[in-house]
Amino acid sequence: CNKADLGPISLNWFEELSSEAPP
Amino acid sequence: HSIEQTEIADLPACDSLNPGNLQLVSKLKNPSGSCSVDVSAMWWERAGLKEPCIITACEYVVSLWKPLDTWQWKNIYTWHFTEVPVLQIVPVPDVCNLVCVALGNLEIRELRALFCSPDDGSEKQVLLKSGNIKAVLGLTKRRLVNSSGTLCDQQVEIMTFAEDGGNKEKQFLMPPEETVLTFAEVQGLQEALLGTTVMNNIVIWNLKTGQLLKKMHIDDSYQASVCHKAYSEMGLLFVILSHPCAKESESLGSPVFQLIVINPKTTLNVGVMLYCLPPGQAGRFLEGDVKDDRAAAVLTSGAVAIWDLLLGHCTALLPPVPDQNWSFVKWSGTDSHLLAGQKDGNIFVYRYS
């Protein structure tokens, strides 16, 4: 598969989603 | 307790697909008269000695077997149930001398912890939870997660056991607005937990904070997917799913497992690989287990099939013995063996290489 199909990738996705999600 | 087991049986043998991969090393005969439902392997400590034991479940009896020399097994503890039958064994990693079981008829009605009294060594069981339980999984760091209730009052609960198996703490995760069917830990991210839902979404939680981080919709080709394994690598989430409801396709054969990759930031995802049966083999996924880069499944044909997830193809097949289909299969958590069971109580231990 092509990585570009998946949009921008972040190595710190877990921390970023945790800071964005409601507590 | 007598030795109920066992000589090395000369059946069933692996078929010609790759006969070197599976070698029968031991057979264990569960003496209970009721239908055999599950098997697992776990560490159990007695008199200061930690041993890799096998645990078997029949409808109303759960038995623990210790290894003897020459691949024989001795039944050392037996727990009995009278009202509700056992559905599955729920091993809890990192807990020694305690195993959980799920009981119910079609759906899980109770979760119980099984252990032995430190005073007199007698078998004990405690009720951990009762109700309408949809999914349960033992997690690392002595945790057990379960989802229960109906859609509007769904609870996702984590219980944490003390090192000796006692004193459990409770914590709740934010429930998604749809029923959770299965859970999976994420290798490489200790505080992440995945769930699959009836709406074909994969949800992800932060186990530390209880936050529901994301709901990610996956391909609608397969309904009610079961998540067996997940790992995080290079900012992407790789997930091994099975598809109990998949239809056989002439072009692809029968997809039993699938590897998908998800970008958790965007929720965009794509299928990477389908793990199908070799040509000439038929059957759909009934139940299975994934450990490291190996997947095993019991198929509707009554056979067991094994895939190397890195190679991408089926590496071994155990055909059904005449009049005796395979009914469950597990990878041993204590070594690299495959435990395959039949309804009549026969458990076969294979070395897979």
mmCIF file of C-alpha atoms in Angstrom:
data_model
loop_
_atom_site.group_PDB
_atom_site.id
_atom_site.type_symbol
_atom_site.label_atom_id
_atom_site.label_comp_id
_atom_site.label_asym_id
_atom_site.label_seq_id
_atom_site.Cartn_x
_atom_site.Cartn_y
_atom_site.Cartn_z
ATOM 1 C CA CYS A 1 0.000 0.000 0.000
ATOM 2 C CA ASN A 2 1.009 3.604 -0.437
ATOM 3 C CA LYS A 3 1.693 5.620 2.710
ATOM 4 C CA ALA A 4 0.415 8.744 0.965
ATOM 5 C CA ASP A 5 -3.087 7.213 0.953
ATOM 6 C CA LEU A 6 -3.120 7.441 4.732
ATOM 7 C CA GLY A 7 -2.529 11.203 5.093
ATOM 8 C CA PRO A 8 0.013 12.955 7.313
ATOM 9 C CA ILE A 9 1.647 10.595 9.811
ATOM 10 C CA SER A 10 2.774 11.511 13.314
ATOM 11 C CA LEU A 11 5.167 9.408 15.366
ATOM 12 C CA ASN A 12 3.598 10.874 18.521
ATOM 13 C CA TRP A 13 0.012 10.160 17.546
ATOM 14 C CA PHE A 14 -0.913 8.615 20.892
ATOM 15 C CA GLU A 15 0.228 11.628 22.918
ATOM 16 C CA GLU A 16 -1.322 14.039 20.427
ATOM 17 C CA LEU A 17 -4.694 12.281 20.403
ATOM 18 C CA SER A 18 -4.597 12.124 24.208
ATOM 19 C CA SER A 19 -4.101 15.877 24.443
ATOM 20 C CA GLU A 20 -6.898 16.543 21.919
ATOM 21 C CA ALA A 21 -9.538 14.100 23.251
ATOM 22 C CA PRO A 22 -12.032 15.115 25.936
ATOM 23 C CA PRO A 23 -10.882 14.093 29.420
ATOM 24 C CA HIS B 1 -5.319 -36.818 42.036
ATOM 25 C CA SER B 2 -4.470 -39.463 39.549
ATOM 26 C CA ILE B 3 -2.417 -39.146 36.424
ATOM 27 C CA GLU B 4 -5.086 -39.048 33.731
ATOM 28 C CA GLN B 5 -2.756 -38.690 30.880
ATOM 29 C CA THR B 6 -1.199 -39.812 28.404
ATOM 30 C CA GLU B 7 0.917 -41.362 25.842
ATOM 31 C CA ILE B 8 2.083 -39.644 22.756
ATOM 32 C CA ALA B 9 -0.620 -40.352 20.262
ATOM 33 C CA ASP B 10 0.144 -41.154 16.676
ATOM 34 C CA LEU B 11 -2.754 -39.139 15.357
ATOM 35 C CA PRO B 12 -3.717 -36.735 14.051
ATOM 36 C CA ALA B 13 -0.775 -35.991 11.821
ATOM 37 C CA CYS B 14 -0.114 -32.866 9.871
ATOM 38 C CA ASP B 15 -0.961 -33.156 6.199
ATOM 39 C CA SER B 16 1.423 -32.713 3.328
ATOM 40 C CA LEU B 17 1.353 -28.892 3.194
ATOM 41 C CA ASN B 18 4.510 -28.541 5.221
ATOM 42 C CA PRO B 19 4.766 -31.565 7.423
ATOM 43 C CA GLY B 20 7.936 -30.492 9.164
ATOM 44 C CA ASN B 21 6.244 -27.533 10.820
ATOM 45 C CA LEU B 22 4.005 -29.291 13.307
ATOM 46 C CA GLN B 23 5.147 -32.136 15.478
ATOM 47 C CA LEU B 24 2.828 -33.825 17.944
ATOM 48 C CA VAL B 25 4.615 -34.001 21.290
ATOM 49 C CA SER B 26 1.910 -34.757 23.800
ATOM 50 C CA LYS B 27 -1.723 -35.586 24.298
ATOM 51 C CA LEU B 28 -3.819 -34.771 27.298
ATOM 52 C CA LYS B 29 -7.178 -36.418 27.913
ATOM 53 C CA ASN B 30 -9.584 -34.376 29.942
ATOM 54 C CA PRO B 31 -11.514 -36.908 32.013
ATOM 55 C CA SER B 32 -14.610 -34.779 32.522
ATOM 56 C CA GLY B 33 -17.695 -36.110 30.811
ATOM 57 C CA SER B 34 -18.922 -32.702 29.680
ATOM 58 C CA CYS B 35 -18.109 -30.942 26.439
ATOM 59 C CA SER B 36 -14.573 -29.475 26.203
ATOM 60 C CA VAL B 37 -14.635 -25.724 25.470
ATOM 61 C CA ASP B 38 -11.189 -24.131 25.850
ATOM 62 C CA VAL B 39 -7.523 -24.543 26.699
ATOM 63 C CA SER B 40 -4.744 -22.212 27.789
ATOM 64 C CA ALA B 41 -1.223 -22.349 29.218
ATOM 65 C CA MET B 42 0.018 -20.392 32.208
ATOM 66 C CA TRP B 43 2.644 -20.290 34.930
ATOM 67 C CA TRP B 44 1.683 -21.767 38.286
ATOM 68 C CA GLU B 45 3.878 -21.794 41.393
ATOM 69 C CA ARG B 46 3.855 -24.624 43.938
ATOM 70 C CA ALA B 47 6.339 -25.043 46.758
ATOM 71 C CA GLY B 48 8.472 -22.247 45.342
ATOM 72 C CA LEU B 49 8.673 -23.805 41.884
ATOM 73 C CA LYS B 50 7.099 -21.991 38.928
ATOM 74 C CA GLU B 51 5.959 -24.398 36.212
ATOM 75 C CA PRO B 52 4.371 -24.003 32.753
ATOM 76 C CA CYS B 53 0.968 -25.582 33.287
ATOM 77 C CA ILE B 54 -1.973 -26.300 30.993
ATOM 78 C CA ILE B 55 -5.475 -25.282 31.938
ATOM 79 C CA THR B 56 -8.468 -26.979 30.335
ATOM 80 C CA ALA B 57 -12.127 -26.032 30.467
ATOM 81 C CA CYS B 58 -15.138 -28.243 30.018
ATOM 82 C CA GLU B 59 -18.664 -26.922 30.441
ATOM 83 C CA TYR B 60 -18.740 -27.353 34.214
ATOM 84 C CA VAL B 61 -15.141 -28.172 35.135
ATOM 85 C CA VAL B 62 -11.841 -26.264 34.843
ATOM 86 C CA SER B 63 -8.657 -28.283 35.454
ATOM 87 C CA LEU B 64 -5.028 -27.312 35.955
ATOM 88 C CA TRP B 65 -2.359 -29.746 34.746
ATOM 89 C CA LYS B 66 1.294 -29.691 35.775
ATOM 90 C CA PRO B 67 4.031 -31.085 33.535
ATOM 91 C CA LEU B 68 5.699 -34.350 34.434
ATOM 92 C CA ASP B 69 8.757 -35.774 32.756
ATOM 93 C CA THR B 70 8.409 -37.126 29.226
ATOM 94 C CA TRP B 71 5.594 -34.867 28.172
ATOM 95 C CA GLN B 72 2.982 -36.176 30.508
ATOM 96 C CA TRP B 73 0.573 -34.106 32.554
ATOM 97 C CA LYS B 74 -0.876 -34.473 36.020
ATOM 98 C CA ASN B 75 -4.156 -32.926 37.106
ATOM 99 C CA ILE B 76 -3.453 -30.940 40.268
ATOM 100 C CA TYR B 77 -6.475 -28.672 40.737
ATOM 101 C CA THR B 78 -10.079 -28.815 39.572
ATOM 102 C CA TRP B 79 -12.735 -26.135 39.925
ATOM 103 C CA HIS B 80 -16.392 -27.127 39.576
ATOM 104 C CA PHE B 81 -19.345 -25.015 38.412
ATOM 105 C CA THR B 82 -22.932 -25.995 38.951
ATOM 106 C CA GLU B 83 -25.282 -23.412 37.482
ATOM 107 C CA VAL B 84 -23.721 -21.552 34.571
ATOM 108 C CA PRO B 85 -21.403 -23.328 32.082
ATOM 109 C CA VAL B 86 -17.907 -22.115 31.212
ATOM 110 C CA LEU B 87 -17.567 -20.332 27.855
ATOM 111 C CA GLN B 88 -13.881 -19.465 27.795
ATOM 112 C CA ILE B 89 -10.667 -19.254 29.776
ATOM 113 C CA VAL B 90 -9.402 -15.683 30.209
ATOM 114 C CA PRO B 91 -5.679 -15.753 31.040
ATOM 115 C CA VAL B 92 -4.368 -12.648 32.806
ATOM 116 C CA PRO B 93 -0.715 -12.026 31.872
ATOM 117 C CA ASP B 94 1.714 -11.228 34.681
ATOM 118 C CA VAL B 95 -0.482 -12.899 37.317
ATOM 119 C CA CYS B 96 0.780 -16.182 38.671
ATOM 120 C CA ASN B 97 -1.541 -18.722 40.320
ATOM 121 C CA LEU B 98 -4.756 -17.098 39.152
ATOM 122 C CA VAL B 99 -6.834 -17.537 36.032
ATOM 123 C CA CYS B 100 -10.152 -16.023 35.058
ATOM 124 C CA VAL B 101 -13.033 -17.703 33.294
ATOM 125 C CA ALA B 102 -16.105 -16.375 31.514
ATOM 126 C CA LEU B 103 -19.348 -18.246 32.144
ATOM 127 C CA GLY B 104 -22.650 -18.084 30.340
ATOM 128 C CA ASN B 105 -24.796 -19.780 27.770
ATOM 129 C CA LEU B 106 -24.609 -17.921 24.470
ATOM 130 C CA GLU B 107 -23.382 -14.670 26.011
ATOM 131 C CA ILE B 108 -21.114 -14.089 28.997
ATOM 132 C CA ARG B 109 -23.064 -13.744 32.255
ATOM 133 C CA GLU B 110 -20.266 -13.998 34.808
ATOM 134 C CA LEU B 111 -16.541 -13.472 35.180
ATOM 135 C CA ARG B 112 -14.857 -15.493 37.895
ATOM 136 C CA ALA B 113 -11.295 -15.677 39.233
ATOM 137 C CA LEU B 114 -9.953 -19.144 40.040
ATOM 138 C CA PHE B 115 -7.094 -19.664 42.479
ATOM 139 C CA CYS B 116 -6.045 -21.775 45.434
ATOM 140 C CA SER B 117 -6.190 -20.988 49.128
ATOM 141 C CA PRO B 118 -2.715 -20.148 50.446
ATOM 142 C CA ASP B 119 -3.724 -21.765 53.748
ATOM 143 C CA ASP B 120 -4.853 -25.251 52.791
ATOM 144 C CA GLY B 121 -4.262 -25.378 49.005
ATOM 145 C CA SER B 122 -7.945 -25.927 48.265
ATOM 146 C CA GLU B 123 -9.529 -24.623 45.067
ATOM 147 C CA LYS B 124 -11.283 -21.250 45.417
ATOM 148 C CA GLN B 125 -13.313 -19.086 43.077
ATOM 149 C CA VAL B 126 -14.679 -15.577 43.404
ATOM 150 C CA LEU B 127 -17.264 -13.766 41.313
ATOM 151 C CA LEU B 128 -15.631 -10.708 39.721
ATOM 152 C CA LYS B 129 -18.610 -9.457 37.760
ATOM 153 C CA SER B 130 -22.049 -10.551 36.628
ATOM 154 C CA GLY B 131 -24.434 -9.123 34.065
ATOM 155 C CA ASN B 132 -24.671 -8.758 30.340
ATOM 156 C CA ILE B 133 -20.950 -8.984 29.478
ATOM 157 C CA LYS B 134 -20.031 -8.562 25.822
ATOM 158 C CA ALA B 135 -16.245 -8.840 25.719
ATOM 159 C CA VAL B 136 -13.359 -9.597 28.051
ATOM 160 C CA LEU B 137 -9.560 -9.703 27.764
ATOM 161 C CA GLY B 138 -6.669 -10.147 30.190
ATOM 162 C CA LEU B 139 -4.071 -7.395 29.776
ATOM 163 C CA THR B 140 -0.442 -7.004 30.785
ATOM 164 C CA LYS B 141 0.325 -5.507 34.182
ATOM 165 C CA ARG B 142 -2.277 -7.763 35.851
ATOM 166 C CA ARG B 143 -5.294 -6.050 34.305
ATOM 167 C CA LEU B 144 -8.603 -7.409 33.030
ATOM 168 C CA VAL B 145 -10.861 -5.364 30.750
ATOM 169 C CA ASN B 146 -14.520 -6.059 30.069
ATOM 170 C CA SER B 147 -17.432 -4.350 28.393
ATOM 171 C CA SER B 148 -20.941 -4.844 29.682
ATOM 172 C CA GLY B 149 -24.462 -3.476 29.551
ATOM 173 C CA THR B 150 -26.577 -2.376 26.651
ATOM 174 C CA LEU B 151 -25.893 0.454 24.282
ATOM 175 C CA CYS B 152 -27.226 3.277 26.461
ATOM 176 C CA ASP B 153 -25.592 2.073 29.672
ATOM 177 C CA GLN B 154 -22.484 0.352 28.333
ATOM 178 C CA GLN B 155 -19.568 0.158 30.767
ATOM 179 C CA VAL B 156 -15.950 -0.521 29.865
ATOM 180 C CA GLU B 157 -14.167 -1.503 33.035
ATOM 181 C CA ILE B 158 -10.558 -2.313 33.947
ATOM 182 C CA MET B 159 -9.817 -4.409 37.018
ATOM 183 C CA THR B 160 -6.245 -4.508 38.299
ATOM 184 C CA PHE B 161 -5.146 -7.444 40.409
ATOM 185 C CA ALA B 162 -2.547 -7.234 43.173
ATOM 186 C CA GLU B 163 0.610 -9.289 42.659
ATOM 187 C CA ASP B 164 -0.839 -12.157 44.686
ATOM 188 C CA GLY B 165 -4.068 -12.050 42.675
ATOM 189 C CA GLY B 166 -6.108 -10.359 45.410
ATOM 190 C CA ASN B 167 -7.241 -6.747 46.058
ATOM 191 C CA LYS B 168 -8.458 -5.607 42.693
ATOM 192 C CA GLU B 169 -8.769 -1.923 41.780
ATOM 193 C CA LYS B 170 -11.404 -0.718 39.323
ATOM 194 C CA GLN B 171 -11.284 1.966 36.676
ATOM 195 C CA PHE B 172 -13.693 2.864 33.879
ATOM 196 C CA LEU B 173 -12.937 3.791 30.277
ATOM 197 C CA MET B 174 -15.169 6.147 28.308
ATOM 198 C CA PRO B 175 -17.664 3.926 26.436
ATOM 199 C CA PRO B 176 -18.123 4.370 22.701
ATOM 200 C CA GLU B 177 -21.708 4.798 21.500
ATOM 201 C CA GLU B 178 -21.770 1.287 20.064
ATOM 202 C CA THR B 179 -21.280 -2.201 21.447
ATOM 203 C CA VAL B 180 -17.672 -3.350 21.836
ATOM 204 C CA LEU B 181 -17.131 -6.899 20.534
ATOM 205 C CA THR B 182 -13.430 -7.538 21.153
ATOM 206 C CA PHE B 183 -10.363 -5.940 22.753
ATOM 207 C CA ALA B 184 -6.655 -6.014 21.877
ATOM 208 C CA GLU B 185 -3.570 -4.507 23.482
ATOM 209 C CA VAL B 186 -1.196 -2.504 21.295
ATOM 210 C CA GLN B 187 2.389 -3.749 21.235
ATOM 211 C CA GLY B 188 4.765 -0.854 21.589
ATOM 212 C CA LEU B 189 2.189 1.307 23.423
ATOM 213 C CA GLN B 190 1.532 -0.001 26.912
ATOM 214 C CA GLU B 191 -1.209 2.482 27.718
ATOM 215 C CA ALA B 192 -3.205 1.989 24.516
ATOM 216 C CA LEU B 193 -6.155 -0.374 24.114
ATOM 217 C CA LEU B 194 -8.079 -1.184 20.935
ATOM 218 C CA GLY B 195 -11.633 -2.394 20.584
ATOM 219 C CA THR B 196 -13.720 -3.512 17.630
ATOM 220 C CA THR B 197 -17.414 -2.627 17.543
ATOM 221 C CA VAL B 198 -20.571 -3.956 15.934
ATOM 222 C CA MET B 199 -20.565 -0.976 13.567
ATOM 223 C CA ASN B 200 -17.208 -2.066 12.121
ATOM 224 C CA ASN B 201 -15.273 0.641 13.893
ATOM 225 C CA ILE B 202 -11.979 0.274 15.697
ATOM 226 C CA VAL B 203 -11.857 2.402 18.809
ATOM 227 C CA ILE B 204 -8.763 3.324 20.779
ATOM 228 C CA TRP B 205 -8.485 4.257 24.443
ATOM 229 C CA ASN B 206 -5.826 5.695 26.687
ATOM 230 C CA LEU B 207 -5.743 3.183 29.562
ATOM 231 C CA LYS B 208 -4.108 5.653 31.923
ATOM 232 C CA THR B 209 -6.672 8.430 31.558
ATOM 233 C CA GLY B 210 -9.680 6.389 30.394
ATOM 234 C CA GLN B 211 -10.102 8.691 27.369
ATOM 235 C CA LEU B 212 -11.681 7.414 24.175
ATOM 236 C CA LEU B 213 -9.168 8.776 21.681
ATOM 237 C CA LYS B 214 -10.546 7.869 18.300
ATOM 238 C CA LYS B 215 -13.170 5.910 16.410
ATOM 239 C CA MET B 216 -11.871 4.611 13.092
ATOM 240 C CA HIS B 217 -14.171 3.074 10.499
ATOM 241 C CA ILE B 218 -12.760 0.112 8.586
ATOM 242 C CA ASP B 219 -13.737 -1.507 5.327
ATOM 243 C CA ASP B 220 -17.370 -2.626 5.252
ATOM 244 C CA SER B 221 -16.519 -5.755 3.231
ATOM 245 C CA TYR B 222 -16.272 -7.726 6.439
ATOM 246 C CA GLN B 223 -18.751 -7.313 9.275
ATOM 247 C CA ALA B 224 -18.142 -7.942 12.965
ATOM 248 C CA SER B 225 -14.378 -8.274 12.704
ATOM 249 C CA VAL B 226 -12.411 -9.698 15.609
ATOM 250 C CA CYS B 227 -9.156 -7.977 16.576
ATOM 251 C CA HIS B 228 -6.371 -10.430 17.494
ATOM 252 C CA LYS B 229 -3.247 -8.320 17.595
ATOM 253 C CA ALA B 230 -2.179 -4.714 17.144
ATOM 254 C CA TYR B 231 1.163 -2.954 17.062
ATOM 255 C CA SER B 232 2.279 0.599 16.603
ATOM 256 C CA GLU B 233 5.180 1.300 14.268
ATOM 257 C CA MET B 234 6.410 4.423 12.485
ATOM 258 C CA GLY B 235 3.315 6.397 13.448
ATOM 259 C CA LEU B 236 0.943 3.779 12.084
ATOM 260 C CA LEU B 237 -1.233 1.179 13.713
ATOM 261 C CA PHE B 238 -1.066 -2.361 12.283
ATOM 262 C CA VAL B 239 -3.991 -4.599 13.180
ATOM 263 C CA ILE B 240 -4.598 -8.324 12.578
ATOM 264 C CA LEU B 241 -8.316 -9.020 12.208
ATOM 265 C CA SER B 242 -10.296 -12.172 11.573
ATOM 266 C CA HIS B 243 -13.595 -12.199 9.793
ATOM 267 C CA PRO B 244 -15.975 -14.848 11.122
ATOM 268 C CA CYS B 245 -18.695 -13.519 8.816
ATOM 269 C CA ALA B 246 -16.560 -13.351 5.637
ATOM 270 C CA LYS B 247 -17.950 -15.021 2.535
ATOM 271 C CA GLU B 248 -15.708 -17.257 0.499
ATOM 272 C CA SER B 249 -14.651 -15.613 -2.730
ATOM 273 C CA GLU B 250 -13.648 -17.491 -5.849
ATOM 274 C CA SER B 251 -10.857 -15.116 -6.732
ATOM 275 C CA LEU B 252 -9.367 -14.651 -3.270
ATOM 276 C CA GLY B 253 -10.215 -17.960 -1.660
ATOM 277 C CA SER B 254 -11.368 -17.635 1.878
ATOM 278 C CA PRO B 255 -9.831 -14.735 3.815
ATOM 279 C CA VAL B 256 -9.380 -15.978 7.356
ATOM 280 C CA PHE B 257 -7.144 -13.236 8.766
ATOM 281 C CA GLN B 258 -6.353 -9.778 7.441
ATOM 282 C CA LEU B 259 -3.644 -7.238 8.183
ATOM 283 C CA ILE B 260 -4.767 -3.623 7.934
ATOM 284 C CA VAL B 261 -2.797 -0.444 8.559
ATOM 285 C CA ILE B 262 -4.432 2.624 10.097
ATOM 286 C CA ASN B 263 -3.179 6.168 10.449
ATOM 287 C CA PRO B 264 -4.694 7.002 13.854
ATOM 288 C CA LYS B 265 -4.328 10.749 13.231
ATOM 289 C CA THR B 266 -6.473 10.753 10.094
ATOM 290 C CA THR B 267 -8.368 7.446 10.661
ATOM 291 C CA LEU B 268 -7.534 6.569 7.024
ATOM 292 C CA ASN B 269 -6.796 2.875 6.665
ATOM 293 C CA VAL B 270 -6.042 0.287 4.043
ATOM 294 C CA GLY B 271 -5.834 -3.487 3.840
ATOM 295 C CA VAL B 272 -2.250 -4.728 3.554
ATOM 296 C CA MET B 273 -2.644 -8.478 3.322
ATOM 297 C CA LEU B 274 -5.299 -11.173 3.302
ATOM 298 C CA TYR B 275 -4.377 -14.499 4.851
ATOM 299 C CA CYS B 276 -6.330 -17.049 2.811
ATOM 300 C CA LEU B 277 -6.575 -20.796 2.714
ATOM 301 C CA PRO B 278 -4.413 -22.629 0.189
ATOM 302 C CA PRO B 279 -6.117 -23.654 -3.069
ATOM 303 C CA GLY B 280 -8.310 -26.682 -2.645
ATOM 304 C CA GLN B 281 -9.069 -25.941 1.002
ATOM 305 C CA ALA B 282 -12.462 -24.631 2.044
ATOM 306 C CA GLY B 283 -13.850 -23.217 5.254
ATOM 307 C CA ARG B 284 -14.432 -20.031 7.174
ATOM 308 C CA PHE B 285 -12.911 -18.802 10.428
ATOM 309 C CA LEU B 286 -14.582 -20.234 13.527
ATOM 310 C CA GLU B 287 -12.120 -19.284 16.206
ATOM 311 C CA GLY B 288 -8.402 -18.694 16.464
ATOM 312 C CA ASP B 289 -5.393 -17.202 18.159
ATOM 313 C CA VAL B 290 -2.486 -14.990 17.132
ATOM 314 C CA LYS B 291 0.883 -14.841 18.857
ATOM 315 C CA ASP B 292 3.934 -12.984 17.571
ATOM 316 C CA ASP B 293 4.016 -13.670 13.822
ATOM 317 C CA ARG B 294 1.902 -16.827 13.919
ATOM 318 C CA ALA B 295 -1.846 -17.162 13.482
ATOM 319 C CA ALA B 296 -3.886 -20.318 13.999
ATOM 320 C CA ALA B 297 -7.546 -20.837 13.210
ATOM 321 C CA VAL B 298 -10.156 -23.527 13.522
ATOM 322 C CA LEU B 299 -12.173 -23.566 10.310
ATOM 323 C CA THR B 300 -15.752 -24.536 9.599
ATOM 324 C CA SER B 301 -14.332 -27.559 7.736
ATOM 325 C CA GLY B 302 -13.108 -28.927 11.085
ATOM 326 C CA ALA B 303 -9.429 -28.386 10.194
ATOM 327 C CA VAL B 304 -6.833 -26.166 11.883
ATOM 328 C CA ALA B 305 -4.764 -23.878 9.655
ATOM 329 C CA ILE B 306 -1.620 -21.949 10.569
ATOM 330 C CA TRP B 307 -0.209 -18.866 8.881
ATOM 331 C CA ASP B 308 3.173 -17.208 9.056
ATOM 332 C CA LEU B 309 2.091 -13.568 9.164
ATOM 333 C CA LEU B 310 5.410 -12.334 7.772
ATOM 334 C CA LEU B 311 5.554 -14.784 4.871
ATOM 335 C CA GLY B 312 1.869 -14.190 4.260
ATOM 336 C CA HIS B 313 0.851 -17.743 3.564
ATOM 337 C CA CYS B 314 -0.549 -20.820 5.233
ATOM 338 C CA THR B 315 2.300 -23.002 6.503
ATOM 339 C CA ALA B 316 0.524 -25.964 8.089
ATOM 340 C CA LEU B 317 -2.828 -27.705 8.136
ATOM 341 C CA LEU B 318 -4.198 -30.165 10.641
ATOM 342 C CA PRO B 319 -7.046 -32.003 8.986
ATOM 343 C CA PRO B 320 -9.916 -33.183 11.163
ATOM 344 C CA VAL B 321 -9.592 -36.637 12.576
ATOM 345 C CA PRO B 322 -12.469 -38.840 11.265
ATOM 346 C CA ASP B 323 -15.637 -38.017 13.211
ATOM 347 C CA GLN B 324 -13.782 -35.534 15.383
ATOM 348 C CA ASN B 325 -13.423 -31.936 14.226
ATOM 349 C CA TRP B 326 -11.050 -29.561 15.923
ATOM 350 C CA SER B 327 -13.004 -27.153 18.070
ATOM 351 C CA PHE B 328 -10.479 -24.719 19.598
ATOM 352 C CA VAL B 329 -6.835 -23.795 19.210
ATOM 353 C CA LYS B 330 -4.445 -21.653 21.279
ATOM 354 C CA TRP B 331 -0.784 -20.732 21.219
ATOM 355 C CA SER B 332 0.879 -21.542 24.501
ATOM 356 C CA GLY B 333 1.892 -18.388 26.358
ATOM 357 C CA THR B 334 4.685 -20.247 28.125
ATOM 358 C CA ASP B 335 6.530 -21.667 25.080
ATOM 359 C CA SER B 336 6.098 -22.000 21.332
ATOM 360 C CA HIS B 337 3.618 -24.840 21.328
ATOM 361 C CA LEU B 338 0.201 -25.065 19.756
ATOM 362 C CA LEU B 339 -2.629 -26.464 21.874
ATOM 363 C CA ALA B 340 -5.453 -27.926 19.799
ATOM 364 C CA GLY B 341 -8.596 -29.338 21.339
ATOM 365 C CA GLN B 342 -11.600 -31.412 20.459
ATOM 366 C CA LYS B 343 -15.042 -31.410 22.058
ATOM 367 C CA ASP B 344 -14.540 -34.868 23.576
ATOM 368 C CA GLY B 345 -11.765 -33.561 25.847
ATOM 369 C CA ASN B 346 -8.696 -34.548 23.837
ATOM 370 C CA ILE B 347 -6.028 -31.822 23.869
ATOM 371 C CA PHE B 348 -3.065 -32.246 21.525
ATOM 372 C CA VAL B 349 0.184 -30.352 22.077
ATOM 373 C CA TYR B 350 2.203 -29.637 18.927
ATOM 374 C CA ARG B 351 5.650 -28.158 18.536
ATOM 375 C CA TYR B 352 5.592 -25.612 15.711
ATOM 376 C CA SER B 353 8.823 -24.632 14.015
#
